[in-house]
Short mmCIF file of C-alpha atoms in Angstrom, two decimals:
data_model
loop_
_atom_site.label_atom_id
_atom_site.label_comp_id
_atom_site.label_asym_id
_atom_site.label_seq_id
_atom_site.Cartn_x
_atom_site.Cartn_y
_atom_site.Cartn_z
CA MET A 1 62.32 92.44 136.64
CA THR A 2 62.74 96.08 135.47
CA THR A 3 65.61 98.40 136.33
CA GLN A 4 66.02 102.27 136.18
CA PHE A 5 68.84 104.45 137.26
CA LEU A 6 69.11 107.78 138.97
CA SER A 7 72.22 109.90 139.08
CA LEU A 8 73.61 110.00 142.67
CA GLN A 9 73.07 113.68 142.75
CA GLN A 10 69.30 113.22 142.13
CA THR A 11 69.04 111.24 145.37
CA ASN A 12 70.13 114.01 147.75
CA GLN A 13 71.64 111.35 149.80
CA PHE A 14 75.53 111.88 149.41
CA SER A 15 78.16 114.26 150.41
CA SER A 16 79.74 116.86 148.09
CA LEU A 17 83.33 115.04 148.63
CA PHE A 18 81.86 111.76 147.51
CA LEU A 19 79.93 113.25 144.46
CA ASP A 20 82.96 115.36 143.25
CA TYR A 21 85.12 112.20 143.36
CA ILE A 22 82.54 110.21 141.23
CA GLN A 23 82.59 113.20 138.95
CA GLN A 24 86.32 113.27 138.90
CA LYS A 25 86.85 116.88 139.86
CA ASP A 26 90.29 118.11 139.18
CA THR A 27 90.71 119.50 142.62
CA LEU A 28 90.60 116.03 144.07
CA ALA A 29 93.19 114.40 141.87
CA PRO A 30 96.02 114.76 144.38
CA PHE A 31 94.03 112.67 146.75
CA TYR A 32 94.11 109.38 145.07
CA THR A 33 95.95 107.49 142.20
CA THR A 34 93.64 105.99 139.66
CA PHE A 35 89.92 106.46 139.06
CA PRO A 36 88.13 103.17 138.80
CA THR A 37 87.74 102.20 135.13
CA LEU A 38 88.42 98.78 133.49
CA ASP A 39 91.27 100.37 131.36
CA ASN A 40 92.85 101.92 134.40
CA PHE A 41 92.96 98.53 136.19
CA GLY A 42 95.02 97.39 133.15
CA LYS A 43 97.53 100.20 133.90
CA ILE A 44 97.82 99.21 137.56
CA LEU A 45 98.30 95.50 136.65
CA GLN A 46 101.46 96.44 134.61
CA SER A 47 103.12 97.98 137.62
CA ARG A 48 101.75 96.02 140.64
CA ALA A 49 103.80 93.27 142.23
CA PHE A 50 103.57 91.56 145.52
CA ASP A 51 106.18 89.84 147.61
CA VAL A 52 106.38 85.99 147.36
CA SER A 53 106.97 85.54 151.15
CA LYS A 54 103.86 87.67 151.78
CA ARG A 55 101.81 85.55 149.38
CA GLU A 56 103.08 82.44 151.32
CA ALA A 57 101.97 83.98 154.61
CA LEU A 58 98.65 84.97 153.21
CA HIS A 59 98.02 81.58 151.85
CA GLN A 60 98.99 79.80 154.95
CA VAL A 61 96.69 81.85 157.19
CA VAL A 62 93.77 81.77 154.87
CA LYS A 63 94.16 78.11 154.29
CA GLU A 64 94.07 77.51 158.07
CA GLN A 65 90.96 79.69 158.60
CA TYR A 66 89.10 77.65 155.99
CA THR A 67 89.88 74.32 157.54
CA GLY A 68 86.76 72.22 157.44
CA TYR A 69 85.44 73.73 154.10
CA SER A 70 85.11 71.22 151.34
CA SER A 71 84.28 73.68 148.45
CA ASP A 72 86.58 73.01 145.51
CA ILE A 73 85.87 76.66 144.35
CA VAL A 74 87.09 78.01 147.66
CA GLN A 75 90.18 75.94 147.83
CA LYS A 76 91.04 76.69 144.35
CA GLN A 77 90.93 80.41 145.25
CA ILE A 78 92.95 79.94 148.42
CA ASP A 79 95.68 78.11 146.41
CA SER A 80 95.68 80.73 143.67
CA LEU A 81 96.98 83.47 146.23
CA LEU A 82 100.47 81.73 145.67
CA GLN A 83 100.45 82.68 141.99
CA PRO A 84 102.13 85.95 140.89
CA ASN A 85 99.54 86.70 138.51
CA THR A 86 96.57 86.56 141.18
CA PHE A 87 95.34 89.83 142.60
CA THR A 88 92.58 90.65 144.97
CA VAL A 89 89.79 93.15 144.95
CA THR A 90 88.37 93.77 148.47
CA THR A 91 85.56 95.20 150.58
CA GLY A 92 85.32 95.26 154.34
CA HIS A 93 82.78 95.64 156.94
CA GLN A 94 81.79 94.86 160.59
CA LEU A 95 80.64 91.44 161.52
CA ASN A 96 76.68 92.44 161.68
CA ILE A 97 74.55 89.60 162.73
CA PHE A 98 72.42 88.09 160.07
CA SER A 99 74.33 90.21 157.60
CA GLY A 100 73.23 93.60 159.00
CA PRO A 101 71.82 96.32 156.71
CA LEU A 102 71.16 95.48 153.15
CA TYR A 103 74.15 97.36 151.91
CA VAL A 104 76.62 94.98 153.23
CA ILE A 105 75.34 92.40 150.61
CA TYR A 106 75.59 95.10 148.11
CA LYS A 107 79.25 95.39 148.86
CA LEU A 108 79.90 91.71 148.63
CA VAL A 109 78.06 91.54 145.44
CA THR A 110 79.79 94.61 143.83
CA THR A 111 83.19 93.04 144.83
CA ILE A 112 82.32 89.71 143.23
CA ASN A 113 81.10 91.33 140.07
CA LEU A 114 84.17 93.51 139.82
CA ALA A 115 86.41 90.41 139.89
CA LYS A 116 84.32 88.83 137.21
CA GLN A 117 84.69 91.96 134.96
CA LEU A 118 88.39 92.08 135.48
CA GLN A 119 88.58 88.35 134.83
CA GLU A 120 86.94 88.76 131.52
CA LYS A 121 88.98 91.80 130.50
CA TYR A 122 92.23 90.59 131.61
CA PRO A 123 92.24 86.68 131.14
CA ASP A 124 96.04 86.42 131.82
CA TYR A 125 95.59 87.19 135.45
CA HIS A 126 93.37 85.80 138.23
CA PHE A 127 91.18 87.98 140.39
CA VAL A 128 89.87 86.94 143.84
CA PRO A 129 87.06 89.02 145.56
CA VAL A 130 87.83 89.31 149.12
CA TYR A 131 85.53 90.21 152.16
CA TRP A 132 87.80 91.72 154.95
CA MET A 133 86.01 90.88 158.20
CA ALA A 134 86.48 93.65 160.76
CA THR A 135 86.91 90.93 163.52
CA GLU A 136 89.07 93.22 165.70
CA ASP A 137 86.27 95.95 165.97
CA HIS A 138 84.94 96.20 169.51
CA ASP A 139 81.88 98.33 168.86
CA PHE A 140 79.45 95.60 169.73
CA GLU A 141 76.42 97.83 169.71
CA GLU A 142 76.85 98.60 166.03
CA ILE A 143 76.69 94.86 165.11
CA SER A 144 74.47 93.45 167.63
CA TYR A 145 70.97 93.97 165.84
CA PHE A 146 69.14 93.80 162.52
CA ASN A 147 65.79 94.90 161.26
CA LEU A 148 63.33 92.42 159.73
CA PHE A 149 59.93 93.11 158.58
CA GLY A 150 59.95 96.31 160.60
CA LYS A 151 60.93 94.63 163.81
CA LYS A 152 64.34 95.09 165.51
CA TYR A 153 66.09 91.96 166.93
CA THR A 154 69.05 92.23 169.26
CA TRP A 155 71.81 89.91 170.49
CA GLU A 156 72.21 90.51 174.30
CA THR A 157 75.56 89.44 175.80
CA THR A 158 78.02 90.39 178.51
CA GLN A 159 81.12 89.51 176.36
CA THR A 160 83.58 92.30 175.66
CA GLY A 161 86.66 93.02 173.46
CA ALA A 162 87.10 92.24 169.67
CA VAL A 163 83.76 90.94 168.32
CA GLY A 164 85.36 88.43 166.08
CA ARG A 165 86.48 86.54 169.14
CA MET A 166 83.05 86.42 170.81
CA ASN A 167 81.03 83.22 171.10
CA PRO A 168 77.79 83.41 169.04
CA THR A 169 75.88 80.65 170.51
CA GLU A 170 73.84 83.28 172.61
CA ILE A 171 72.35 84.17 169.33
CA GLN A 172 70.02 81.15 169.77
CA THR A 173 67.67 83.47 171.71
CA VAL A 174 67.47 85.74 168.65
CA LEU A 175 66.86 82.61 166.39
CA ASP A 176 63.93 81.61 168.76
CA GLN A 177 62.10 84.94 168.14
CA LEU A 178 62.04 84.64 164.48
CA SER A 179 58.82 83.28 162.88
CA ASP A 180 60.83 81.68 159.86
CA LYS A 181 63.81 79.35 159.93
CA PHE A 182 66.93 80.52 158.21
CA PRO A 183 69.25 77.31 158.27
CA VAL A 184 72.25 79.38 156.88
CA PHE A 185 72.47 81.46 159.97
CA GLU A 186 71.34 78.75 162.28
CA LYS A 187 74.26 76.59 161.12
CA ALA A 188 76.67 79.40 161.42
CA TYR A 189 75.82 80.71 164.87
CA LEU A 190 75.21 77.49 166.55
CA THR A 191 78.08 75.57 165.24
CA TYR A 192 81.11 77.86 165.51
CA GLN A 193 82.83 79.09 168.59
CA THR A 194 83.69 82.60 167.41
CA LEU A 195 81.71 85.26 165.45
CA ALA A 196 84.50 85.48 162.85
CA ASP A 197 84.19 81.57 162.13
CA ALA A 198 80.46 81.96 162.14
CA THR A 199 80.43 84.96 159.69
CA ARG A 200 82.81 83.17 157.35
CA CYS A 201 80.44 80.21 157.36
CA TRP A 202 77.25 82.12 156.38
CA VAL A 203 79.23 84.23 153.83
CA THR A 204 80.67 81.21 152.24
CA ASP A 205 77.36 79.40 152.14
CA LEU A 206 75.86 82.44 150.24
CA PHE A 207 78.75 83.59 148.24
CA GLY A 208 81.34 80.70 148.15
CA ASP A 209 80.26 79.48 144.76
CA GLN A 210 81.15 82.93 143.46
CA GLY A 211 84.81 82.53 144.58
CA LEU A 212 84.47 85.07 147.61
CA LEU A 213 87.16 84.69 150.21
CA CYS A 214 86.89 86.01 153.84
CA ILE A 215 89.95 87.29 155.54
CA ASP A 216 90.38 87.45 159.34
CA ALA A 217 93.44 89.64 159.78
CA ASP A 218 93.53 89.00 163.65
CA HIS A 219 96.48 86.65 163.27
CA PRO A 220 99.98 86.82 164.53
CA THR A 221 101.61 85.91 161.23
CA LEU A 222 99.72 88.73 159.20
CA LYS A 223 100.40 91.22 161.88
CA GLY A 224 104.01 90.42 161.69
CA GLU A 225 104.01 91.89 158.12
CA PHE A 226 102.82 94.99 159.75
CA ARG A 227 105.51 95.91 162.32
CA GLN A 228 107.37 98.61 160.52
CA ALA A 229 103.99 100.59 160.16
CA ILE A 230 103.06 99.92 163.91
CA LYS A 231 106.54 101.43 164.93
CA ALA A 232 106.27 104.44 162.63
CA ASP A 233 102.82 105.26 163.93
CA ILE A 234 103.38 104.67 167.71
CA PHE A 235 106.91 105.96 168.09
CA ASP A 236 107.04 108.71 165.31
CA GLN A 237 103.46 109.81 165.17
CA VAL A 238 103.56 109.53 161.39
CA THR A 239 99.91 108.91 160.88
CA GLN A 240 98.81 112.10 162.90
CA THR A 241 101.36 114.25 160.91
CA VAL A 242 100.49 113.21 157.37
CA VAL A 243 96.64 112.56 157.74
CA ASN A 244 96.32 116.03 159.53
CA GLN A 245 98.01 117.70 156.76
CA THR A 246 95.74 116.00 154.14
CA SER A 247 92.76 116.81 156.01
CA GLU A 248 93.61 120.47 156.15
CA LYS A 249 94.08 120.49 152.53
CA LEU A 250 90.52 118.86 151.95
CA GLU A 251 89.06 121.33 154.35
CA GLU A 252 90.67 124.17 152.64
CA LEU A 253 88.77 122.98 149.55
CA GLY A 254 85.38 123.24 151.42
CA TYR A 255 84.96 119.36 152.30
CA LYS A 256 83.99 117.95 155.49
CA THR A 257 86.63 115.09 156.45
CA GLN A 258 85.42 111.83 158.02
CA VAL A 259 88.09 110.69 160.50
CA ASN A 260 90.76 112.36 162.68
CA ALA A 261 94.11 110.94 163.48
CA ARG A 262 95.56 110.54 167.00
CA ASP A 263 99.16 110.43 168.23
CA SER A 264 98.66 106.74 168.61
CA ASN A 265 96.34 104.98 166.15
CA PHE A 266 96.40 101.54 167.63
CA PHE A 267 94.63 99.58 170.29
CA TYR A 268 96.10 97.00 172.63
CA LEU A 269 94.28 93.76 171.77
CA ASP A 270 94.22 90.78 174.25
CA HIS A 271 91.63 88.31 175.04
CA SER A 272 88.33 90.10 175.92
CA MET A 273 89.94 93.59 175.80
CA ARG A 274 90.52 96.18 172.98
CA GLU A 275 91.59 99.50 174.37
CA ARG A 276 93.48 102.56 172.99
CA ILE A 277 97.08 103.05 173.31
CA VAL A 278 98.04 106.57 174.51
CA HIS A 279 101.20 108.41 175.08
CA ASN A 280 101.58 109.30 178.67
CA HIS A 281 104.70 111.22 179.80
CA GLY A 282 107.18 109.18 177.98
CA ARG A 283 105.28 105.92 178.51
CA PHE A 284 102.53 103.98 176.53
CA ARG A 285 99.31 103.43 178.55
CA VAL A 286 96.37 101.30 177.79
CA LEU A 287 93.21 103.23 178.47
CA ASN A 288 90.79 101.93 181.28
CA THR A 289 93.39 99.52 182.43
CA GLU A 290 96.46 99.58 184.71
CA LEU A 291 98.77 98.55 181.66
CA SER A 292 101.72 100.86 181.06
CA PHE A 293 104.97 100.30 178.96
CA SER A 294 108.21 101.85 178.23
CA LYS A 295 109.24 102.52 174.85
CA GLU A 296 111.64 99.61 174.91
CA GLU A 297 108.99 97.34 176.14
CA VAL A 298 106.58 98.32 173.36
CA SER A 299 109.24 97.93 170.77
CA GLN A 300 109.89 94.16 172.16
CA MET A 301 106.14 93.52 172.06
CA ILE A 302 105.87 94.76 168.44
CA ASP A 303 108.88 92.42 167.40
CA ARG A 304 107.61 89.42 169.46
CA HIS A 305 103.93 89.80 169.71
CA PRO A 306 102.58 92.16 167.05
CA GLU A 307 98.95 90.57 167.24
CA HIS A 308 98.58 92.76 170.45
CA PHE A 309 98.41 95.85 168.19
CA SER A 310 95.01 96.53 166.47
CA PRO A 311 94.79 99.47 164.02
CA ASN A 312 91.98 101.91 164.06
CA VAL A 313 89.96 102.98 161.07
CA LEU A 314 92.92 105.01 159.63
CA LEU A 315 95.48 102.26 159.71
CA ARG A 316 93.22 99.39 158.92
CA PRO A 317 93.45 100.25 155.20
CA VAL A 318 97.16 100.43 155.29
CA TYR A 319 97.10 96.89 157.02
CA GLN A 320 94.91 95.65 154.29
CA GLU A 321 97.14 96.78 151.48
CA THR A 322 100.24 95.44 153.34
CA ILE A 323 99.00 91.92 153.52
CA LEU A 324 97.00 91.60 150.44
CA PRO A 325 97.97 91.51 146.65
CA ASN A 326 95.17 94.09 146.24
CA LEU A 327 94.10 96.27 143.36
CA ALA A 328 90.82 97.87 144.67
CA TYR A 329 88.68 98.64 147.68
CA ILE A 330 85.12 98.82 147.41
CA GLY A 331 83.25 100.89 150.03
CA GLY A 332 80.25 103.04 150.84
CA PRO A 333 80.30 106.89 150.38
CA ALA A 334 81.83 107.46 153.90
CA GLU A 335 84.60 104.94 153.23
CA VAL A 336 85.41 106.40 149.92
CA ALA A 337 85.64 109.90 151.46
CA TYR A 338 88.03 108.76 154.45
CA TRP A 339 90.34 106.91 151.92
CA LEU A 340 90.86 110.09 150.29
CA GLN A 341 92.45 111.31 153.60
CA LEU A 342 94.85 108.42 153.33
CA LYS A 343 96.76 108.79 149.95
CA ASP A 344 99.76 110.79 151.47
CA LEU A 345 100.07 108.28 154.39
CA PHE A 346 100.27 105.45 151.97
CA ASP A 347 103.17 107.20 150.11
CA LYS A 348 104.77 108.01 153.38
CA LEU A 349 104.79 104.31 154.31
CA GLU A 350 105.70 103.23 150.82
CA THR A 351 102.63 101.18 150.57
CA PRO A 352 100.71 101.12 147.15
CA PHE A 353 97.40 103.00 147.13
CA PRO A 354 94.59 101.00 145.65
CA ILE A 355 91.86 102.06 143.19
CA VAL A 356 89.07 103.35 145.70
CA MET A 357 85.48 102.88 144.29
CA PRO A 358 81.97 102.89 145.57
CA ARG A 359 79.68 99.96 146.11
CA ASN A 360 76.41 99.60 144.15
CA PHE A 361 73.51 101.54 145.46
CA ALA A 362 69.89 100.27 145.10
CA LEU A 363 66.26 100.43 146.14
CA ILE A 364 64.17 97.33 146.05
CA LEU A 365 60.46 97.30 145.12
CA ASN A 366 58.44 94.16 145.20
CA GLU A 367 55.43 93.81 142.99
CA SER A 368 52.96 94.55 145.82
CA THR A 369 54.66 97.89 146.67
CA GLN A 370 54.91 98.88 142.97
CA LYS A 371 51.19 98.32 142.55
CA LYS A 372 50.41 100.63 145.65
CA LEU A 373 52.70 103.19 144.18
CA ASP A 374 51.02 103.11 140.71
CA LYS A 375 47.64 103.75 142.35
CA THR A 376 48.92 107.13 143.83
CA GLY A 377 49.99 108.27 140.35
CA LEU A 378 53.55 109.12 141.59
CA THR A 379 56.71 107.53 140.52
CA VAL A 380 59.42 105.92 142.69
CA VAL A 381 61.69 108.97 141.73
CA ASP A 382 59.10 111.36 143.40
CA LEU A 383 59.67 109.34 146.66
CA PHE A 384 63.30 110.69 146.88
CA THR A 385 61.90 114.13 147.56
CA ASP A 386 61.12 115.57 151.08
CA GLU A 387 57.71 114.92 152.60
CA VAL A 388 56.53 118.63 151.97
CA SER A 389 57.46 118.35 148.34
CA LEU A 390 56.08 114.78 148.08
CA LYS A 391 52.61 115.93 149.61
CA ARG A 392 52.39 118.80 147.11
CA LYS A 393 53.39 116.75 144.15
CA TYR A 394 50.70 114.14 145.07
CA VAL A 395 47.88 116.76 145.59
CA GLU A 396 48.77 118.44 142.25
CA LYS A 397 48.75 115.17 140.32
CA THR A 398 45.47 114.21 142.07
CA VAL A 399 43.67 117.51 141.40
CA GLY A 400 44.86 117.53 137.84
CA GLU A 401 46.32 121.15 137.75
CA PRO A 402 48.44 122.91 140.32
CA ILE A 403 46.84 124.91 143.10
CA SER A 404 48.36 128.16 142.40
CA LEU A 405 47.50 131.93 142.49
CA PHE A 406 50.52 132.68 140.29
CA THR A 407 48.25 134.36 137.58
CA GLU A 408 46.29 136.31 140.16
CA ILE A 409 49.53 137.48 141.81
CA GLN A 410 50.91 138.59 138.36
CA ASP A 411 47.62 140.54 137.78
CA LEU A 412 47.86 142.03 141.14
CA THR A 413 51.33 143.31 140.44
CA SER A 414 50.33 144.64 137.07
CA LEU A 415 47.47 146.61 138.62
CA PHE A 416 49.51 148.15 141.37
CA ASP A 417 52.16 149.03 138.79
CA ARG A 418 49.51 151.18 137.05
CA VAL A 419 48.46 152.70 140.37
CA VAL A 420 52.10 153.66 141.03
CA GLN A 421 52.41 155.37 137.78
CA LYS A 422 49.26 157.56 138.32
CA ALA A 423 50.39 158.21 142.04
CA VAL A 424 53.80 159.53 141.21
CA THR A 425 52.29 161.84 138.57
CA LEU A 426 50.33 163.48 141.33
CA ASP A 427 52.87 163.11 144.26
CA LYS A 428 56.29 161.48 144.21
CA SER A 429 56.27 160.87 147.89
CA LEU A 430 53.17 158.42 147.27
CA GLU A 431 55.42 155.75 145.47
CA GLY A 432 56.66 154.10 148.84
CA PHE A 433 53.04 154.22 150.33
CA VAL A 434 51.64 152.34 147.31
CA GLY A 435 54.60 149.89 146.97
CA ALA A 436 54.01 149.04 150.72
CA GLU A 437 50.34 148.30 150.04
CA LYS A 438 51.27 146.34 147.02
CA GLN A 439 53.38 144.03 149.05
CA LYS A 440 50.85 143.50 151.67
CA ALA A 441 48.18 142.56 148.98
CA LYS A 442 50.85 140.11 147.53
CA THR A 443 51.42 138.44 150.78
CA SER A 444 47.69 138.16 151.47
CA LEU A 445 47.38 136.27 148.04
CA GLU A 446 50.28 134.11 148.97
CA ASN A 447 48.72 133.23 152.36
CA ILE A 448 45.42 132.43 150.71
CA GLU A 449 47.33 130.17 148.21
CA LYS A 450 48.84 128.32 151.26
CA ARG A 451 45.32 127.94 152.83
CA LEU A 452 44.07 126.60 149.65
CA ARG A 453 46.84 123.96 149.45
CA LYS A 454 46.36 122.99 152.96
CA ALA A 455 42.51 122.61 152.47
CA GLU A 456 43.25 120.42 149.38
CA GLU A 457 45.69 118.35 151.29
CA GLN A 458 43.11 117.87 153.99
CA LYS A 459 40.62 116.79 151.37
CA GLN A 460 43.23 114.18 150.17
CA GLU A 461 44.42 113.19 153.42
CA THR A 462 43.67 109.36 152.94
CA GLY A 463 45.80 109.32 149.76
CA ILE A 464 48.56 111.49 151.26
CA GLN A 465 48.99 108.94 154.11
CA GLN A 466 49.05 106.12 151.73
CA VAL A 467 51.87 108.04 149.98
CA LEU A 468 53.68 108.71 153.35
CA THR A 469 53.30 105.00 154.31
CA LEU A 470 55.11 103.93 151.11
CA LYS A 471 57.82 106.38 151.53
CA ASN A 472 58.46 105.36 155.16
CA LYS A 473 58.45 101.67 153.97
CA LEU A 474 61.02 102.44 151.36
CA PHE A 475 63.02 105.09 153.33
CA PRO A 476 62.60 103.80 156.83
CA GLY A 477 63.34 106.84 159.29
CA GLY A 478 63.91 108.87 156.26
CA SER A 479 66.96 107.10 155.37
CA LEU A 480 67.72 104.91 152.31
CA GLN A 481 66.21 101.34 152.41
CA GLU A 482 69.59 99.72 152.11
CA ARG A 483 70.88 101.44 155.33
CA THR A 484 68.10 99.86 157.53
CA ASP A 485 66.41 96.70 155.94
CA ASN A 486 67.97 93.40 156.11
CA MET A 487 68.55 91.13 153.17
CA LEU A 488 66.13 88.63 154.69
CA ASN A 489 63.23 91.00 154.08
CA PHE A 490 63.62 89.89 150.41
CA TYR A 491 65.63 86.51 150.63
CA ALA A 492 62.81 85.01 152.88
CA ASN A 493 60.41 85.29 150.05
CA ASN A 494 62.76 85.02 147.07
CA PRO A 495 65.58 82.56 147.53
CA GLU A 496 66.90 84.12 144.20
CA PHE A 497 67.28 87.38 145.67
CA ILE A 498 71.26 87.35 145.71
CA HIS A 499 71.28 85.86 142.24
CA THR A 500 69.11 88.75 141.13
CA LEU A 501 71.64 91.35 142.47
CA LEU A 502 74.42 89.45 140.95
CA GLN A 503 72.70 89.76 137.56
CA GLN A 504 71.56 93.35 138.01
CA PHE A 505 74.53 94.99 139.52
CA ASP A 506 77.22 96.52 137.41
CA PRO A 507 80.21 97.39 139.71
CA LEU A 508 81.54 100.19 137.41
CA ARG A 509 78.20 102.03 136.81
CA PHE A 510 78.21 104.82 139.30
CA GLU A 511 74.50 105.56 139.76
CA PHE A 512 71.60 104.64 142.01
CA GLN A 513 69.62 101.67 140.87
CA ILE A 514 66.01 101.04 141.46
CA ILE A 515 64.93 97.29 140.92
CA THR A 516 61.17 96.41 140.70
CA GLY A 517 59.88 92.93 140.39
#
């Protein structure tokens, strides 16, 4: 097993906002509280406290959700939530079937490893890694498929509403299509009646021994802790006002923001329905339904049935930090970017803003792929370039020296410079004519150079296709491997795959990792 690192800038895969945050540009300092370093976590610990009643509510709900799990490690983690010196570090994601794209696993591993590093650094405290399951999300299309060995598998259903409440037994049809058996997922999807419970099952089977806890925040008790924020958003439009102001500041700095705030940033959640709540002539209407409420009715509903209010992408982070004794959120580049839009909102709602940090990024090469790459004479770093540059680099390495008429063009330029000198001594008006001829000749040589390169590429066509095949395998559809491939691509042949990631990933090393072996 070998590892090498690239700077995130070298990959050409990340936004300027994300990269500038990682580089701690001064202009972004107002948009977060503390940059993720081990020492900075110590400073946060000195000032962070969490209400006892909230700890009791959280403990009650999580213990209830883990009924039936006998793992001593998991139970100890749940009970530790009652202790004043216990804090969480959290990542979140949708409930993608079969774990979805590879980076979901990377998020979980990063979070687990951060908790381990904090435990070692600060032994007087206890740190629990948490997976916040996006059970209330209703975008089924995004979670309904996964890619395995180049083939897409899709869960077909007529169920609607929050995906965490859906019954996953229909996934049997997907399991039947797979050539290999994966007991960890069979057990999850065929045993449990909701996708939330099924996801908790496979996550616990894979990561429970690492102390990872899953949180399903679709619960009346937890929503009850969020009542004031719900009212502030729906009745006073606090989210829209504050986030739009922050977004304008970021845009003035030249950054593109990720999300936009609405006048209401909640959905109405009930049974098989999750629809936006909108203001409509003094009333509150639920889109795509006949439901409509007065202000008084909404206020009573928030007090009596807060579980009907589901936060969108902007208020989900606030909800998370309201109910968890949390220190850090670990996310992908887009998540880090939109968290930077939220700092002022957290301040307005008097909610502690966590340390925001990126997950680990990686490219995995097995031995077979590495051998094929070695035969081309290229390195894996070369594959991060675009196809035109990659083909050129391959041809130049194969030929042994660059196909270039640079020297000839320089000689031509020198020749015409001498001609110009002679011409102007005879007639000053000839300078423009000779200059134009010089440009024509230079353009001709440049076109010849392009034809020579094309001829050489055609000569090396077989090798070039091998290189492009490798690139497409490691960068499917031109995107990073981790955004397309499923972890089963590696786990199927190497049951120690997750253990390898746990050993290889350093959560506080913000670089792109290439793992071979």
